[in-house]
Short mmCIF file of C-alpha atoms and ligand atoms in Angstrom, two decimals:
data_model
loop_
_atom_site.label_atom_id
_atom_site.label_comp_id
_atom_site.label_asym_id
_atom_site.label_seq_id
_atom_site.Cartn_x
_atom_site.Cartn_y
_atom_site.Cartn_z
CA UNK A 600 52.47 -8.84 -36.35
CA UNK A 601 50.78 -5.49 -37.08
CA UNK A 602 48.98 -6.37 -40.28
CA UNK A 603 45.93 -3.55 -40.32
CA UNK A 604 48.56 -0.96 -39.51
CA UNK A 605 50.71 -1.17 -42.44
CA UNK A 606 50.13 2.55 -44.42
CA UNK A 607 48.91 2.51 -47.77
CA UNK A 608 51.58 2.52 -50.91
CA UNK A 609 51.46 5.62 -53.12
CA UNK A 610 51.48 5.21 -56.93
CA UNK A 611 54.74 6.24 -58.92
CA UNK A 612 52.93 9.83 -59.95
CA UNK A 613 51.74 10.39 -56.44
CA UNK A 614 55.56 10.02 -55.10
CA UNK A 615 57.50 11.60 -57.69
CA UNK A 616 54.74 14.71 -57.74
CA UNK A 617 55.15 15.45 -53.93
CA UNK A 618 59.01 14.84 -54.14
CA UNK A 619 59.79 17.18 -57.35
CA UNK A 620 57.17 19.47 -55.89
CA UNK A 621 59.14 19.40 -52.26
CA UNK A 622 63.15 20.18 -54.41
CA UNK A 623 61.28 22.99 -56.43
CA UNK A 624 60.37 24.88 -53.31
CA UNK A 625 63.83 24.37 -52.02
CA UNK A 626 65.50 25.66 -55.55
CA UNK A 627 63.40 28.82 -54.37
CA UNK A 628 65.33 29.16 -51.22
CA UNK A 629 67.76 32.55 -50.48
CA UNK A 630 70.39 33.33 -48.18
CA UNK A 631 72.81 31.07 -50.29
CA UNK A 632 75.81 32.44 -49.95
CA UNK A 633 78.84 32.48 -52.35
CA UNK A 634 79.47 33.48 -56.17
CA UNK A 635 76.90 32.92 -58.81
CA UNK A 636 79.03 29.13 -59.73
CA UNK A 637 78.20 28.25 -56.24
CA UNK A 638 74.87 28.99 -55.90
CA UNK A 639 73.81 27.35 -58.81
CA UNK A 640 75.54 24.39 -57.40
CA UNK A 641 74.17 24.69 -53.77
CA UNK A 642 70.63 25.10 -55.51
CA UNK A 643 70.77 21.94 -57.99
CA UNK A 644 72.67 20.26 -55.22
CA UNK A 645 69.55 20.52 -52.75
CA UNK A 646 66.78 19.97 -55.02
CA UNK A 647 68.96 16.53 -55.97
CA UNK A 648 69.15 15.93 -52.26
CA UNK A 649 65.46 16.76 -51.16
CA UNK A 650 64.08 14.43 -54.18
CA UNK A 651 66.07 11.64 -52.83
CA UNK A 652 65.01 12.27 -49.48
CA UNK A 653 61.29 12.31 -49.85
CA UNK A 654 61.38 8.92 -52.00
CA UNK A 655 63.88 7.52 -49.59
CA UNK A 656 61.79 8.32 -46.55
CA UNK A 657 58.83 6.93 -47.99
CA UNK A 658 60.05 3.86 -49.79
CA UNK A 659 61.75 2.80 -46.67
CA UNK A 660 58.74 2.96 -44.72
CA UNK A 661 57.12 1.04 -46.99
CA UNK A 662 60.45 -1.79 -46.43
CA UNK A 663 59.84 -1.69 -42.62
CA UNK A 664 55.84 -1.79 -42.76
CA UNK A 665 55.51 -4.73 -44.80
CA UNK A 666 56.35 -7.96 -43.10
CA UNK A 667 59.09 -10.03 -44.74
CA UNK A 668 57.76 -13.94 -44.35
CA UNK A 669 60.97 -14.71 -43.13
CA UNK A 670 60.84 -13.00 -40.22
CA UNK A 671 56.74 -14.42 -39.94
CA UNK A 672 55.47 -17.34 -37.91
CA UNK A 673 54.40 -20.38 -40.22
CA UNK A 674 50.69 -19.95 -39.85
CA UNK A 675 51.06 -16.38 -41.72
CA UNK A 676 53.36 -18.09 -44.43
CA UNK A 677 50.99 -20.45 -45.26
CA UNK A 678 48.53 -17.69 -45.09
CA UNK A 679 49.91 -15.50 -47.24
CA UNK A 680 50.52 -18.34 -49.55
CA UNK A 681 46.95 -18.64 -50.14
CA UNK A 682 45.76 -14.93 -50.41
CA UNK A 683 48.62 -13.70 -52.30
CA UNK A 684 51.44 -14.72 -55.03
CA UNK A 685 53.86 -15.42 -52.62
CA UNK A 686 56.84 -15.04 -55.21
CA UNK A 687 55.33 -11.73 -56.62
CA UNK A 688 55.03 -10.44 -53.18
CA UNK A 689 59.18 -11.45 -52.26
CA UNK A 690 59.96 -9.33 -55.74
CA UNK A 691 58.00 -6.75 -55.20
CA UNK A 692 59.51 -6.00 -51.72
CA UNK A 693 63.26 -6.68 -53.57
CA UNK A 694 62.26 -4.39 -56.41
CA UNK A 695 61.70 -1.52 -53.69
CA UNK A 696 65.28 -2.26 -51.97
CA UNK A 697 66.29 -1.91 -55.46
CA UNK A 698 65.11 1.38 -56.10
CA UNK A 699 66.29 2.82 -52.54
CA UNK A 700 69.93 1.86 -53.69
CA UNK A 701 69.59 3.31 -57.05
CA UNK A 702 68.33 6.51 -56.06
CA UNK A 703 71.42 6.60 -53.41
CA UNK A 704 73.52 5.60 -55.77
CA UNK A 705 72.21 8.46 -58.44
CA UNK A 706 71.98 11.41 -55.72
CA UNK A 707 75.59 10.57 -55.18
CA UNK A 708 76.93 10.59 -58.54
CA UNK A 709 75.11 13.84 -59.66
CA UNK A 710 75.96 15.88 -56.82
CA UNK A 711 79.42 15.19 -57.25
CA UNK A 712 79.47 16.00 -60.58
CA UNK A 713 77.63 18.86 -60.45
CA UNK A 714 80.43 19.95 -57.28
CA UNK A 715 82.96 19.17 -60.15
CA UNK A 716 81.26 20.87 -62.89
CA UNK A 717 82.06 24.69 -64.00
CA UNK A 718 79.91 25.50 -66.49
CA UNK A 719 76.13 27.18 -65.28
CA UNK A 720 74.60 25.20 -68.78
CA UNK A 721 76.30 21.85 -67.68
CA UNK A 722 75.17 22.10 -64.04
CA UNK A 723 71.26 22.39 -65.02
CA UNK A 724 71.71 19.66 -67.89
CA UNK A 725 72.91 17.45 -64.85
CA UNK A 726 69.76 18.11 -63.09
CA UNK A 727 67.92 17.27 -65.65
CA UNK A 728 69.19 14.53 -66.10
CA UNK A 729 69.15 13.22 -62.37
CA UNK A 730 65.30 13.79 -62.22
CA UNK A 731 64.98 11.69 -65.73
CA UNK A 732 66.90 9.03 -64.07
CA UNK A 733 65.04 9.16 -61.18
CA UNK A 734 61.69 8.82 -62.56
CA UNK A 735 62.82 6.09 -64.69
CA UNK A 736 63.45 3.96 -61.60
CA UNK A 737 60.09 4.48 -59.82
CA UNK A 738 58.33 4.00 -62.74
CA UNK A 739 60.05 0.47 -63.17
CA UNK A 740 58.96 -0.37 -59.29
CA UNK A 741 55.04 1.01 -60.41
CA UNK A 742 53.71 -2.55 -61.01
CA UNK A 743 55.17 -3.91 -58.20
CA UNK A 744 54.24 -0.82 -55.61
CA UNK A 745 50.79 -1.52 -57.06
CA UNK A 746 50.97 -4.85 -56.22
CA UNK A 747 52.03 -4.32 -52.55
CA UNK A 748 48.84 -2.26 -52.21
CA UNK A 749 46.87 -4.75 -53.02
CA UNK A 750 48.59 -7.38 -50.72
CA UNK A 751 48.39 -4.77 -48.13
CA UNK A 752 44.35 -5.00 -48.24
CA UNK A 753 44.64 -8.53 -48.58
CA UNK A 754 46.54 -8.38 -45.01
CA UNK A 755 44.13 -5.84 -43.30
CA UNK A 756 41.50 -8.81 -43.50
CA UNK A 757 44.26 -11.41 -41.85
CA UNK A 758 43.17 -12.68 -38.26
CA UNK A 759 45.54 -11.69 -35.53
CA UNK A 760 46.53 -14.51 -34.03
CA UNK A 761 48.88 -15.69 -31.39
CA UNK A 762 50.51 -18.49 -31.35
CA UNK A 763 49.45 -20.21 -28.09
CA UNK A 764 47.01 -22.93 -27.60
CA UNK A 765 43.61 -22.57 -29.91
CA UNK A 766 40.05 -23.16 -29.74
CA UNK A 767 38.40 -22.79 -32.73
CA UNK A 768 34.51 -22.07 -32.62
CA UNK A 769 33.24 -23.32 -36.19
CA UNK A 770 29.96 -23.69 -37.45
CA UNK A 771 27.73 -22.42 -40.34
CA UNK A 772 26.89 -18.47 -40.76
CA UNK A 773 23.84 -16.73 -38.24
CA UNK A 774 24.04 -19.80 -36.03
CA UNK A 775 25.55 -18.20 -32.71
CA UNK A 776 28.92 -18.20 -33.07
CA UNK A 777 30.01 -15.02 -32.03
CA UNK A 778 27.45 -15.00 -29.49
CA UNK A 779 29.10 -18.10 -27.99
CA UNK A 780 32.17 -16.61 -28.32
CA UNK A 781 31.36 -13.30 -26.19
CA UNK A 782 29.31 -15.79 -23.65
CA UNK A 783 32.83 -17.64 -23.30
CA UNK A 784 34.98 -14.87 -23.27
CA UNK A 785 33.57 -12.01 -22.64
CA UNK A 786 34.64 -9.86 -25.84
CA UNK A 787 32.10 -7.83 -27.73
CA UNK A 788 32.65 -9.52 -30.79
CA UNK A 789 29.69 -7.80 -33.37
CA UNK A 790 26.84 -10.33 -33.73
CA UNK A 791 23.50 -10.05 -36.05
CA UNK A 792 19.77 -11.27 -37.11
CA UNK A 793 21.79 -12.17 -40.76
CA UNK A 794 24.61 -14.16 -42.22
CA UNK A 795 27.99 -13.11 -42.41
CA UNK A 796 28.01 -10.80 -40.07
CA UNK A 797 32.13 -11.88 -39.26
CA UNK A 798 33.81 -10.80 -42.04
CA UNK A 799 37.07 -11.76 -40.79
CA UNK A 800 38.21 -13.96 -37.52
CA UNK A 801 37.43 -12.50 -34.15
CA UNK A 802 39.42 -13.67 -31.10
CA UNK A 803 38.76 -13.73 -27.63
CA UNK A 804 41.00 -15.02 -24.38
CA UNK A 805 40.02 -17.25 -21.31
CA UNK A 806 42.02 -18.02 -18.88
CA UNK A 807 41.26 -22.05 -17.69
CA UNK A 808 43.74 -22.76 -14.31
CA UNK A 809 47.23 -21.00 -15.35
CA UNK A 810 46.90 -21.37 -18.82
CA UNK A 811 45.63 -18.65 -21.23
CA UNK A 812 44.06 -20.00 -24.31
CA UNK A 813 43.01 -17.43 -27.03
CA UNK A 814 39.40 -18.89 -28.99
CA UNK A 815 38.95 -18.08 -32.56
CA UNK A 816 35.41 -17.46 -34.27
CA UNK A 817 35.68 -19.40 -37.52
CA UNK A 818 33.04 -18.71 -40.47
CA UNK A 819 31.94 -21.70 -42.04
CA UNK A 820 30.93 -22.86 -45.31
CA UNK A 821 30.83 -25.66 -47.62
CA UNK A 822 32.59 -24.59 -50.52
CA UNK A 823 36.20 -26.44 -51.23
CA UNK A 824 38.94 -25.08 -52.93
CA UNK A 825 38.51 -22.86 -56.19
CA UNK A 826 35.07 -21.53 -54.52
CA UNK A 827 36.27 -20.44 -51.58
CA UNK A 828 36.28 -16.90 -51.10
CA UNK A 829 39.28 -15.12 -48.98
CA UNK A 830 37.48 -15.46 -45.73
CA UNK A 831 36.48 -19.11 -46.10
CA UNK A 832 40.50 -19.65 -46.99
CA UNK A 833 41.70 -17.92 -44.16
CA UNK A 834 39.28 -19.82 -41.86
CA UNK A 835 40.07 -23.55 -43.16
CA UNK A 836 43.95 -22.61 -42.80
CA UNK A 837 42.80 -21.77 -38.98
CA UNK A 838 41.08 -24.86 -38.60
CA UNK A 839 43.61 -27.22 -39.97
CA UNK A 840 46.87 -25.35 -38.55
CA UNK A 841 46.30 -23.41 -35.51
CA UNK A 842 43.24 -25.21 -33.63
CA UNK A 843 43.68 -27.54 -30.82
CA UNK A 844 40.39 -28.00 -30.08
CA UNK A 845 37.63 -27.04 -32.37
CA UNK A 846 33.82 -26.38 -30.92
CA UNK A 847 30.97 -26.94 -33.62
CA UNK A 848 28.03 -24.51 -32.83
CA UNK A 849 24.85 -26.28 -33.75
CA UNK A 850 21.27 -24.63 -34.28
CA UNK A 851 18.82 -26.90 -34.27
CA UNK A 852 16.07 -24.25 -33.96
CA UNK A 853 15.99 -23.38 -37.83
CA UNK A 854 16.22 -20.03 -37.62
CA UNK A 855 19.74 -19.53 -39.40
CA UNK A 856 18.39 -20.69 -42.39
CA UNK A 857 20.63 -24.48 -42.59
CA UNK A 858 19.06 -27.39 -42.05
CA UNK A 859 20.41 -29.66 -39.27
CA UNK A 860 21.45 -32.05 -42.19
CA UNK A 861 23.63 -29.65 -43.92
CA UNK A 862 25.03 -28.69 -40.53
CA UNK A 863 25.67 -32.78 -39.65
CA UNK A 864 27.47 -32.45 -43.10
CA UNK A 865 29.65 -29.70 -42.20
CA UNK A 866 30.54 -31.57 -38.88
CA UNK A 867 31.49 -34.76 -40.58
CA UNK A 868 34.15 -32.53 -42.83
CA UNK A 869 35.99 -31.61 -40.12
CA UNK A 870 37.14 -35.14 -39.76
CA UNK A 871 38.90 -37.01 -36.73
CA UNK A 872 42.12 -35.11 -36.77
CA UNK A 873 41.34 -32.94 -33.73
CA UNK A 874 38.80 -32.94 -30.56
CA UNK A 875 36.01 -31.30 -31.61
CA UNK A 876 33.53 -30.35 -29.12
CA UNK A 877 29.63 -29.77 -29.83
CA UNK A 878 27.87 -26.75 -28.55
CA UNK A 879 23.84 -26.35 -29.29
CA UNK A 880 23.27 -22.85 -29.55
CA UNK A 881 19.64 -21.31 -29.57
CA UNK A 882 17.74 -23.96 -27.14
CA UNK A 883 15.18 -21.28 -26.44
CA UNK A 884 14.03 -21.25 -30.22
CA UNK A 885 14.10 -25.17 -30.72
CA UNK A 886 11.27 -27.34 -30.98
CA UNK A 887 11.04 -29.52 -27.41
CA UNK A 888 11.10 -32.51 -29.80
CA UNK A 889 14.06 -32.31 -31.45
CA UNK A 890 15.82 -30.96 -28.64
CA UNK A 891 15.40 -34.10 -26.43
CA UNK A 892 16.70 -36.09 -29.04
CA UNK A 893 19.78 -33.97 -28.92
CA UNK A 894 19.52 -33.61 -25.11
CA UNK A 895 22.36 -35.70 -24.20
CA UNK A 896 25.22 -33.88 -26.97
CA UNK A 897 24.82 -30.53 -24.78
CA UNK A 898 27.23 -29.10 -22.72
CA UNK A 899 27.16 -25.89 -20.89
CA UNK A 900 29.74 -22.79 -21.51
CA UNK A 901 30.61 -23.87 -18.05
CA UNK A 902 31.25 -27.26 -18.93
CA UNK A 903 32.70 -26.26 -22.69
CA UNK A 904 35.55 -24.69 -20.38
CA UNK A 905 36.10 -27.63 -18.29
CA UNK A 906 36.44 -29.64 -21.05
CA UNK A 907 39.02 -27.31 -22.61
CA UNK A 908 41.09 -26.80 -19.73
CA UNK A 909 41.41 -30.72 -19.70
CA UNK A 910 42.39 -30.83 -23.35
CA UNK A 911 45.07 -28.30 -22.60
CA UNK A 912 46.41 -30.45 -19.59
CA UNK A 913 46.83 -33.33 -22.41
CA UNK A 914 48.59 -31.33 -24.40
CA UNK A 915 50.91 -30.21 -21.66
CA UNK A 916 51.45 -34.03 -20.90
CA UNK A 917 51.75 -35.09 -24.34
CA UNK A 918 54.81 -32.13 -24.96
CA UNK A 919 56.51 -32.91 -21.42
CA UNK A 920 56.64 -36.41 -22.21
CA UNK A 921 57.96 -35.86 -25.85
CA UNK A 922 60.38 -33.37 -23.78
CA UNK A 923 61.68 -35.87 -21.99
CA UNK A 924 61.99 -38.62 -24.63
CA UNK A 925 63.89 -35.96 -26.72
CA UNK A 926 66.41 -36.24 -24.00
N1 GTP B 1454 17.14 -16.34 -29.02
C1 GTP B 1454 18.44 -16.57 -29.20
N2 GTP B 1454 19.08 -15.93 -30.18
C2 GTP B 1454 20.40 -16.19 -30.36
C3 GTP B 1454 21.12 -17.14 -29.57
N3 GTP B 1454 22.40 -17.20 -30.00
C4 GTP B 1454 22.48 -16.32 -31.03
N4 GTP B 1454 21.28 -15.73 -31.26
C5 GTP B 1454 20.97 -14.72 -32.30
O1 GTP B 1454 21.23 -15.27 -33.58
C6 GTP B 1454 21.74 -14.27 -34.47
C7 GTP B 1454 23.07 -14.73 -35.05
O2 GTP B 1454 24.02 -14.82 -34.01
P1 GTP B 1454 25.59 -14.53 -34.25
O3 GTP B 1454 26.25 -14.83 -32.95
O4 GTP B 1454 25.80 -13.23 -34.90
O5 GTP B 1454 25.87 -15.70 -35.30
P2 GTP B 1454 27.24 -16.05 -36.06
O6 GTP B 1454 27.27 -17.54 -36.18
O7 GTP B 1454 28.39 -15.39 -35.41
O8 GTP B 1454 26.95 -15.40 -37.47
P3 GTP B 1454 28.01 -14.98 -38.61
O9 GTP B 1454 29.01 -14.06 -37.99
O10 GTP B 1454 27.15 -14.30 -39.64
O11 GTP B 1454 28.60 -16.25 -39.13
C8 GTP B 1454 21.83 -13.01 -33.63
O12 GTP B 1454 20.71 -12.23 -33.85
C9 GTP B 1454 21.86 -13.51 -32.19
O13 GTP B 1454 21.37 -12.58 -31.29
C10 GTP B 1454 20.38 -17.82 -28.52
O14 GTP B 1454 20.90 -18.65 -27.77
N5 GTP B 1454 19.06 -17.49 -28.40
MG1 MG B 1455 29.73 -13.99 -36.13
#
């Protein structure tokens, strides 16, 4: 699922500016041919039809550009669950369906009376009319165009994920995450002398044996629930739904600013759920000391990748044997 392509939603003004603006130039257009009844009728009739072109064209791209969750995996349901009011979001997307069929349903019923009507007075009341309509029902879908804008920045922060099996790199901010990440995969995911540097989750791919296993770069933080901001949501819904095997990212040399303590506390939230994998990042910076008591927790990226590709064997037991019990 595309969700940093989705284009942005225009307000109610911006819309029904450009679309009155687009049926006045056509209501300037020659070369009509007939008597003066049916020109006036040709005229209103394609200034009724252009408006309700340009609102259907763009309304209906903003139907097929935002994702429906029915047609989304689970991961982005549960996602979108937490970033945005889920039930807002459904009306908000009806309320737009609405307004395409009433502006259908309007263009119809105008031109056709116009096409019935005789009288040059009648024909431009009609008009009138039709554009007073018109506005009327995109200014009812205002609030909730306004609100798909704002879900639609919400969603350009939203991982892109896959859903195959997951390794999650975790750990707190500035300790070598995304370093470890590029040193593992080989993406050029941004990294920095300063926190927060991943605003959002980057993803890389390895390929261990046959099997391709996409690895996730998870900010961390301690904050629970109503503190968490939209980042630290996003990552503890990729932690607890989509990783298979999480790697913790340790520095013990003091330079990101935590304390190995508050790092140990991290670790221990993750719980016993799911394999969880230690990586010390930054030996060249750490005191001799404290790495030899450590000494024995370290695995290379070499070994990290073993170690994965056996995890991912267990899981390919584990479903072949539930597989077969299914049968
Ligand atoms: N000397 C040394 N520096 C490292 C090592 N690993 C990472 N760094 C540096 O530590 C800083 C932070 O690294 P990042 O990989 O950006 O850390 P991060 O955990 O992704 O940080 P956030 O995205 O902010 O959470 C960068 O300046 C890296 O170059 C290492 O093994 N040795
Ligand atoms: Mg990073």
């Amino acid at each position: 699922m595309n969700f940093q392509g989705i284009p942005p939603v225009e307000t109610e003004k911006t819309l029904l500016d450009y679309a009155f603006r687009k049926a006045r130039e056509k209501g300037i257009e020659k070369n009509l041919k007939g008597n003066w009844l049916e020109i006036i009728r040709k005229k209103e009739g394609l200034k009724i039809d252009s408006i309700k072109d340009m609102l259907v064209q763009r309304l209906e791209k903003t139907k097929a550009t935002f994702p429906h969750p029915k047609q989304l995996p689970e991961f982005y349901v549960q996602l979108m669950k937490l970033t945005v009011d889920l039930d807002e979001y459904k009306k908000s997307l009806a309320a737009v369906e609405w307004a395409l069929g009433r502006i259908r349903f309007f263009q119809a019923e105008y031109v056709k009376k116009i096409f019935r009507s005789t009288d040059h007075q009648k024909i431009k009341d009609l008009s009138r009319q039709f554009y007073g309509r018109i506005a009327s029902v995109v200014k009812q879908i205002n609030g909730n165009l306004r609100f798909l804008e704002e879900s639609r920045k919400i969603f350009r922060t939203y991982p892109d994920v896959k859903e195959m099996f997951t390794v999650c790199i975790y750990g707190f901010p500035n300790v070598g995450k995304s370093t470890f990440l590029n040193k593992l995969t080989g993406t050029k995911a941004e990294t920095a002398p300063y926190a927060f540097t991943t605003r959002s989750i980057n993803a890389g791919y390895i390929t261990v044996g046959e099997h391709k296993i996409q690895v996730l770069d998870v900010p961390g933080t301690l904050a629970r629930g109503e503190r968490m901001n939209l980042i630290e949501r996003q990552a503890e819904l990729v932690l607890k739904k989509l990783a298979d095997v999480i790697i913790f990212v340790f520095d013990l040399s003091g330079y990101s600013g935590y304390s190995i303590k508050k790092q140990e506390q991290l670790y221990r939230n993750i719980g016993t759920e799911k394999k969880v994998l230690v990586y010390l990042s930054k030996l060249d910076l750490t005191e001799e000391e404290i790495l030899s008591e450590w000494k024995h927790t370290y695995y290379s990226v070499e070994e990290l990748k073993e170690k994965i590709g056996e995890e991912v064997e267990k899981k390919g037991a584990k479903r072949e044997s539930e597989d077969k019990s299914e049968l």
